[in-house]
Amino acid sequence: MSSIEVSLVASNHKKKSDAENSTLRPQRPPPPPPPSQSQPSAISIDQTTIYPPSETSSSSIDPPHEPTDNTNKNQTYLLHEFQRLFDNFDYELVREEILNRQMIECNFTTVLWRIFLHCLPRNSSQWDDMLDANRNHYEKLVQQYKIDPYKMSENNHNTDAENLNHPLSRDENSAWSQYFADEELKATITTDVRRTCPDISFFRNPRMVDLQLRILFTHSRHHQKTTPYRQGMHEILGIVVYAIHLEALKINECEESNELMKKIYDSQYLEHDAYAIFEKIIDHLRQFYSLTTSNSVVQRKKHGGINGAKQIPFQRLNDTHIPPNDTVTRMNSIFERLRHYDRFLHCKLEELNIEPTVYG
Amino acid sequence: MSRPGHFKMVLLGESAVGKSSLALRFAKGQYQDHAESTIGAAFLTHTLQIDADTTLKVELWDTAGQERYHSLAPMYYRGAQAALVVYDITNADSLSQAKKWVKELRTANGIDMIIGLAGNKADLATTVNKRKVDAREVAEYADDNQLIFMETSAKRGDNVSEIFMNVARQVAMKQPTNTLNKPQGAFPPTKPKPKGNSSCCSSSDSKS
């Protein structure tokens, strides 16, 4: 996991001033840390470093108009960079460069994400097929989770199905009850997606809201058991979508590009490609979203009772019970390690009753 | 002479009812049309002049509203002397959720906790008639449950400082100011000093 996470952090997290520090730590779990109010958009992309802001009208997601004399030079450079990087992709070398922060200016960051997240193989000659397969896969998923209960009751003419599939049916297997659950999920997601990066007009575009809603909904349904939708996922997806979009703007503007570049940055597959990346990222973050304990050792301890009390060192008398989960357990164990590394800080935190879940 | 004290207060309520907007209006007098969703929780402080003798610093924990983060809420309301439970007057479900919060707070922190109930987005009732929750009914409910109830508008600023001020006054009345300085539950009475430590603790940075 480490190489993938580290490369993601290195190539993505321009927002953190101290990137070296963040590469040493696991990625932040979304829930606990109290973010500072002085940084209103903690996850907003630093546009100016990537690109000039495309703050045109809210409905416009067209490429920004750049002066033409610069673009020619830029264009050959892009094709050259693409070929240099991906014609004979040197995984170890690029990984080293990412870790040494030499890839910050890379114009193909989202392609690197795809390689390091295993959405695309290292050998670019296989990308064509892989892209088709990934995109088809997403297309199928969207269809699979699209429910039209009216159609279902039309198609089923036997009485059992008719009894089952009506809007007032309380049966869990009724297409209608799934339909209502889906609508509720979509409403939750929409509330969040509408509030993604309020300062960037790209996210106010209704098309982009719908696109992100479809991705998050499909993902949530497809991974219902492991990683159903939670607030915060929308911000991760937002970064992915926006990053691909910004790169695509540049690539699609340049006249000198090869077929593969065009195919990768085909804007009609922005949604499909964002899904593929998002799915892999969430898979890596799964443990942070888990509310239950998957660790069997911890569970045994909990029920065995020998070290039961030790398991949650911050629990006090009359405490409202916070269910232990993997993230909390992990943070507590980091806090225990702090005792050895910085005893003073450990004592101070303990004395002031500041729990790891607060600064997590 | 002014006697400074402080207390911990938590904001609770369904997603997108305007908790962060109320906090922002209260602490900074600002409003944003498009507010980001709060992930985890945010922390703000604001000092209130209760009377000529008393200033109270409100340490406000603004929590994430989404149901799936419900299980995190106890670590924010634990040790809090006050809470502001928020609902959206254009969303009847958000009131039911607010009532659940009140119940949970009473169970966990008892009757001594000062709880305010804010029916937010009151501006939508007059400008566009979107009201779905009747204020009189809520007022009755608030009376029965000893809540300080007001309809607020973070957008226009209506009743925002008023409801925080009323809550703070009751906190001040309930406890003599000098005990307010004593540690209460999970929150530190003094700022943790980051000097000399390679601290990864961000809570001290977020204090304003």
mmCIF file of N, CA and C in Angstrom, chain A residues 66-117:
data_model
loop_
_atom_site.group_PDB
_atom_site.id
_atom_site.type_symbol
_atom_site.label_atom_id
_atom_site.label_comp_id
_atom_site.label_asym_id
_atom_site.label_seq_id
_atom_site.Cartn_x
_atom_site.Cartn_y
_atom_site.Cartn_z
ATOM 1 N N GLU A 66 -5.964 31.160 -23.973
ATOM 2 C CA GLU A 66 -4.601 31.527 -23.659
ATOM 3 C C GLU A 66 -3.989 32.189 -24.882
ATOM 4 N N PRO A 67 -2.999 32.996 -24.656
ATOM 5 C CA PRO A 67 -2.330 33.622 -25.806
ATOM 6 C C PRO A 67 -1.739 32.557 -26.730
ATOM 7 N N THR A 68 -1.881 32.739 -28.048
ATOM 8 C CA THR A 68 -1.541 31.668 -28.979
ATOM 9 C C THR A 68 -0.045 31.460 -29.165
ATOM 10 N N ASP A 69 0.755 32.515 -29.007
ATOM 11 C CA ASP A 69 2.176 32.329 -29.296
ATOM 12 C C ASP A 69 2.857 31.386 -28.313
ATOM 13 N N ASN A 70 2.317 31.318 -27.126
ATOM 14 C CA ASN A 70 2.905 30.409 -26.149
ATOM 15 C C ASN A 70 2.501 28.956 -26.382
ATOM 16 N N THR A 71 1.327 28.788 -26.947
ATOM 17 C CA THR A 71 0.761 27.453 -26.995
ATOM 18 C C THR A 71 1.543 26.499 -27.884
ATOM 19 N N ASN A 72 2.058 27.010 -29.013
ATOM 20 C CA ASN A 72 2.796 26.129 -29.906
ATOM 21 C C ASN A 72 3.944 25.429 -29.201
ATOM 22 N N LYS A 73 4.691 26.251 -28.504
ATOM 23 C CA LYS A 73 5.827 25.727 -27.780
ATOM 24 C C LYS A 73 5.354 24.702 -26.743
ATOM 25 N N ASN A 74 4.277 25.096 -26.086
ATOM 26 C CA ASN A 74 3.680 24.261 -25.067
ATOM 27 C C ASN A 74 3.251 22.906 -25.608
ATOM 28 N N GLN A 75 2.660 22.963 -26.804
ATOM 29 C CA GLN A 75 2.061 21.772 -27.368
ATOM 30 C C GLN A 75 3.098 20.698 -27.687
ATOM 31 N N THR A 76 4.150 21.105 -28.374
ATOM 32 C CA THR A 76 5.186 20.121 -28.677
ATOM 33 C C THR A 76 5.754 19.570 -27.382
ATOM 34 N N TYR A 77 5.846 20.487 -26.429
ATOM 35 C CA TYR A 77 6.395 20.096 -25.152
ATOM 36 C C TYR A 77 5.521 19.029 -24.487
ATOM 37 N N LEU A 78 4.208 19.206 -24.590
ATOM 38 C CA LEU A 78 3.290 18.241 -23.976
ATOM 39 C C LEU A 78 3.437 16.855 -24.594
ATOM 40 N N LEU A 79 3.441 16.834 -25.926
ATOM 41 C CA LEU A 79 3.572 15.541 -26.604
ATOM 42 C C LEU A 79 4.899 14.891 -26.244
ATOM 43 N N HIS A 80 5.928 15.725 -26.250
ATOM 44 C CA HIS A 80 7.249 15.218 -25.916
ATOM 45 C C HIS A 80 7.268 14.648 -24.492
ATOM 46 N N GLU A 81 6.681 15.387 -23.582
ATOM 47 C CA GLU A 81 6.651 14.944 -22.186
ATOM 48 C C GLU A 81 5.881 13.636 -22.058
ATOM 49 N N PHE A 82 4.764 13.558 -22.760
ATOM 50 C CA PHE A 82 3.932 12.362 -22.705
ATOM 51 C C PHE A 82 4.703 11.140 -23.182
ATOM 52 N N GLN A 83 5.388 11.316 -24.331
ATOM 53 C CA GLN A 83 6.133 10.190 -24.888
ATOM 54 C C GLN A 83 7.316 9.805 -24.014
ATOM 55 N N ARG A 84 7.984 10.836 -23.530
ATOM 56 C CA ARG A 84 9.149 10.569 -22.684
ATOM 57 C C ARG A 84 8.728 9.758 -21.457
ATOM 58 N N LEU A 85 7.586 10.156 -20.880
ATOM 59 C CA LEU A 85 7.146 9.495 -19.650
ATOM 60 C C LEU A 85 6.600 8.097 -19.896
ATOM 61 N N PHE A 86 5.716 7.996 -20.898
ATOM 62 C CA PHE A 86 4.893 6.789 -20.944
ATOM 63 C C PHE A 86 5.263 5.798 -22.052
ATOM 64 N N ASP A 87 6.077 6.215 -23.048
ATOM 65 C CA ASP A 87 6.402 5.252 -24.108
ATOM 66 C C ASP A 87 7.162 4.064 -23.535
ATOM 67 N N ASN A 88 8.099 4.382 -22.672
ATOM 68 C CA ASN A 88 8.754 3.290 -21.945
ATOM 69 C C ASN A 88 8.719 3.644 -20.469
ATOM 70 N N PHE A 89 7.621 3.350 -19.860
ATOM 71 C CA PHE A 89 7.418 3.832 -18.502
ATOM 72 C C PHE A 89 8.349 3.131 -17.518
ATOM 73 N N ASP A 90 9.148 3.950 -16.845
ATOM 74 C CA ASP A 90 10.073 3.400 -15.856
ATOM 75 C C ASP A 90 9.477 3.624 -14.459
ATOM 76 N N TYR A 91 8.821 2.604 -13.973
ATOM 77 C CA TYR A 91 8.058 2.700 -12.724
ATOM 78 C C TYR A 91 8.929 3.189 -11.568
ATOM 79 N N GLU A 92 10.070 2.525 -11.399
ATOM 80 C CA GLU A 92 10.912 2.846 -10.246
ATOM 81 C C GLU A 92 11.441 4.280 -10.320
ATOM 82 N N LEU A 93 11.867 4.662 -11.531
ATOM 83 C CA LEU A 93 12.431 5.997 -11.699
ATOM 84 C C LEU A 93 11.385 7.071 -11.405
ATOM 85 N N VAL A 94 10.198 6.889 -11.987
ATOM 86 C CA VAL A 94 9.152 7.887 -11.795
ATOM 87 C C VAL A 94 8.734 7.935 -10.320
ATOM 88 N N ARG A 95 8.683 6.780 -9.716
ATOM 89 C CA ARG A 95 8.328 6.723 -8.301
ATOM 90 C C ARG A 95 9.337 7.524 -7.467
ATOM 91 N N GLU A 96 10.595 7.329 -7.796
ATOM 92 C CA GLU A 96 11.663 8.069 -7.124
ATOM 93 C C GLU A 96 11.478 9.576 -7.329
ATOM 94 N N GLU A 97 11.185 9.950 -8.580
ATOM 95 C CA GLU A 97 11.005 11.371 -8.891
ATOM 96 C C GLU A 97 9.834 11.969 -8.127
ATOM 97 N N ILE A 98 8.768 11.193 -8.025
ATOM 98 C CA ILE A 98 7.594 11.675 -7.280
ATOM 99 C C ILE A 98 7.968 11.892 -5.823
ATOM 100 N N LEU A 99 8.662 10.912 -5.261
ATOM 101 C CA LEU A 99 9.026 11.010 -3.854
ATOM 102 C C LEU A 99 9.990 12.161 -3.599
ATOM 103 N N ASN A 100 10.802 12.487 -4.601
ATOM 104 C CA ASN A 100 11.723 13.613 -4.463
ATOM 105 C C ASN A 100 11.080 14.934 -4.882
ATOM 106 N N ARG A 101 9.800 14.876 -5.065
ATOM 107 C CA ARG A 101 9.024 16.082 -5.412
ATOM 108 C C ARG A 101 9.493 16.722 -6.715
ATOM 109 N N GLN A 102 9.897 15.888 -7.663
ATOM 110 C CA GLN A 102 10.312 16.423 -8.963
ATOM 111 C C GLN A 102 9.180 16.394 -9.976
ATOM 112 N N MET A 103 8.038 15.859 -9.569
ATOM 113 C CA MET A 103 6.950 15.699 -10.541
ATOM 114 C C MET A 103 5.816 16.689 -10.294
ATOM 115 N N ILE A 104 6.081 17.690 -9.491
ATOM 116 C CA ILE A 104 5.025 18.644 -9.150
ATOM 117 C C ILE A 104 4.513 19.363 -10.389
ATOM 118 N N GLU A 105 5.428 19.620 -11.321
ATOM 119 C CA GLU A 105 5.048 20.357 -12.521
ATOM 120 C C GLU A 105 4.521 19.438 -13.627
ATOM 121 N N CYS A 106 4.418 18.164 -13.342
ATOM 122 C CA CYS A 106 4.009 17.205 -14.378
ATOM 123 C C CYS A 106 2.628 17.540 -14.923
ATOM 124 N N ASN A 107 2.506 17.470 -16.240
ATOM 125 C CA ASN A 107 1.220 17.779 -16.866
ATOM 126 C C ASN A 107 0.294 16.571 -16.923
ATOM 127 N N PHE A 108 0.797 15.446 -16.472
ATOM 128 C CA PHE A 108 0.001 14.216 -16.586
ATOM 129 C C PHE A 108 -0.169 13.536 -15.227
ATOM 130 N N THR A 109 -0.371 14.351 -14.226
ATOM 131 C CA THR A 109 -0.484 13.808 -12.871
ATOM 132 C C THR A 109 -1.587 12.754 -12.769
ATOM 133 N N THR A 110 -2.721 13.009 -13.403
ATOM 134 C CA THR A 110 -3.831 12.060 -13.227
ATOM 135 C C THR A 110 -3.547 10.746 -13.948
ATOM 136 N N VAL A 111 -2.678 10.787 -14.986
ATOM 137 C CA VAL A 111 -2.287 9.527 -15.621
ATOM 138 C C VAL A 111 -1.381 8.752 -14.667
ATOM 139 N N LEU A 112 -0.506 9.489 -14.000
ATOM 140 C CA LEU A 112 0.352 8.839 -13.004
ATOM 141 C C LEU A 112 -0.490 8.232 -11.887
ATOM 142 N N TRP A 113 -1.497 8.965 -11.455
ATOM 143 C CA TRP A 113 -2.401 8.401 -10.444
ATOM 144 C C TRP A 113 -2.931 7.054 -10.925
ATOM 145 N N ARG A 114 -3.360 7.044 -12.178
ATOM 146 C CA ARG A 114 -3.981 5.812 -12.699
ATOM 147 C C ARG A 114 -2.999 4.654 -12.727
ATOM 148 N N ILE A 115 -1.745 4.974 -13.043
ATOM 149 C CA ILE A 115 -0.758 3.891 -13.078
ATOM 150 C C ILE A 115 -0.471 3.400 -11.659
ATOM 151 N N PHE A 116 -0.225 4.345 -10.763
ATOM 152 C CA PHE A 116 0.141 3.933 -9.411
ATOM 153 C C PHE A 116 -1.027 3.349 -8.626
ATOM 154 N N LEU A 117 -2.227 3.653 -9.066
ATOM 155 C CA LEU A 117 -3.398 3.048 -8.424
ATOM 156 C C LEU A 117 -3.843 1.769 -9.143
#
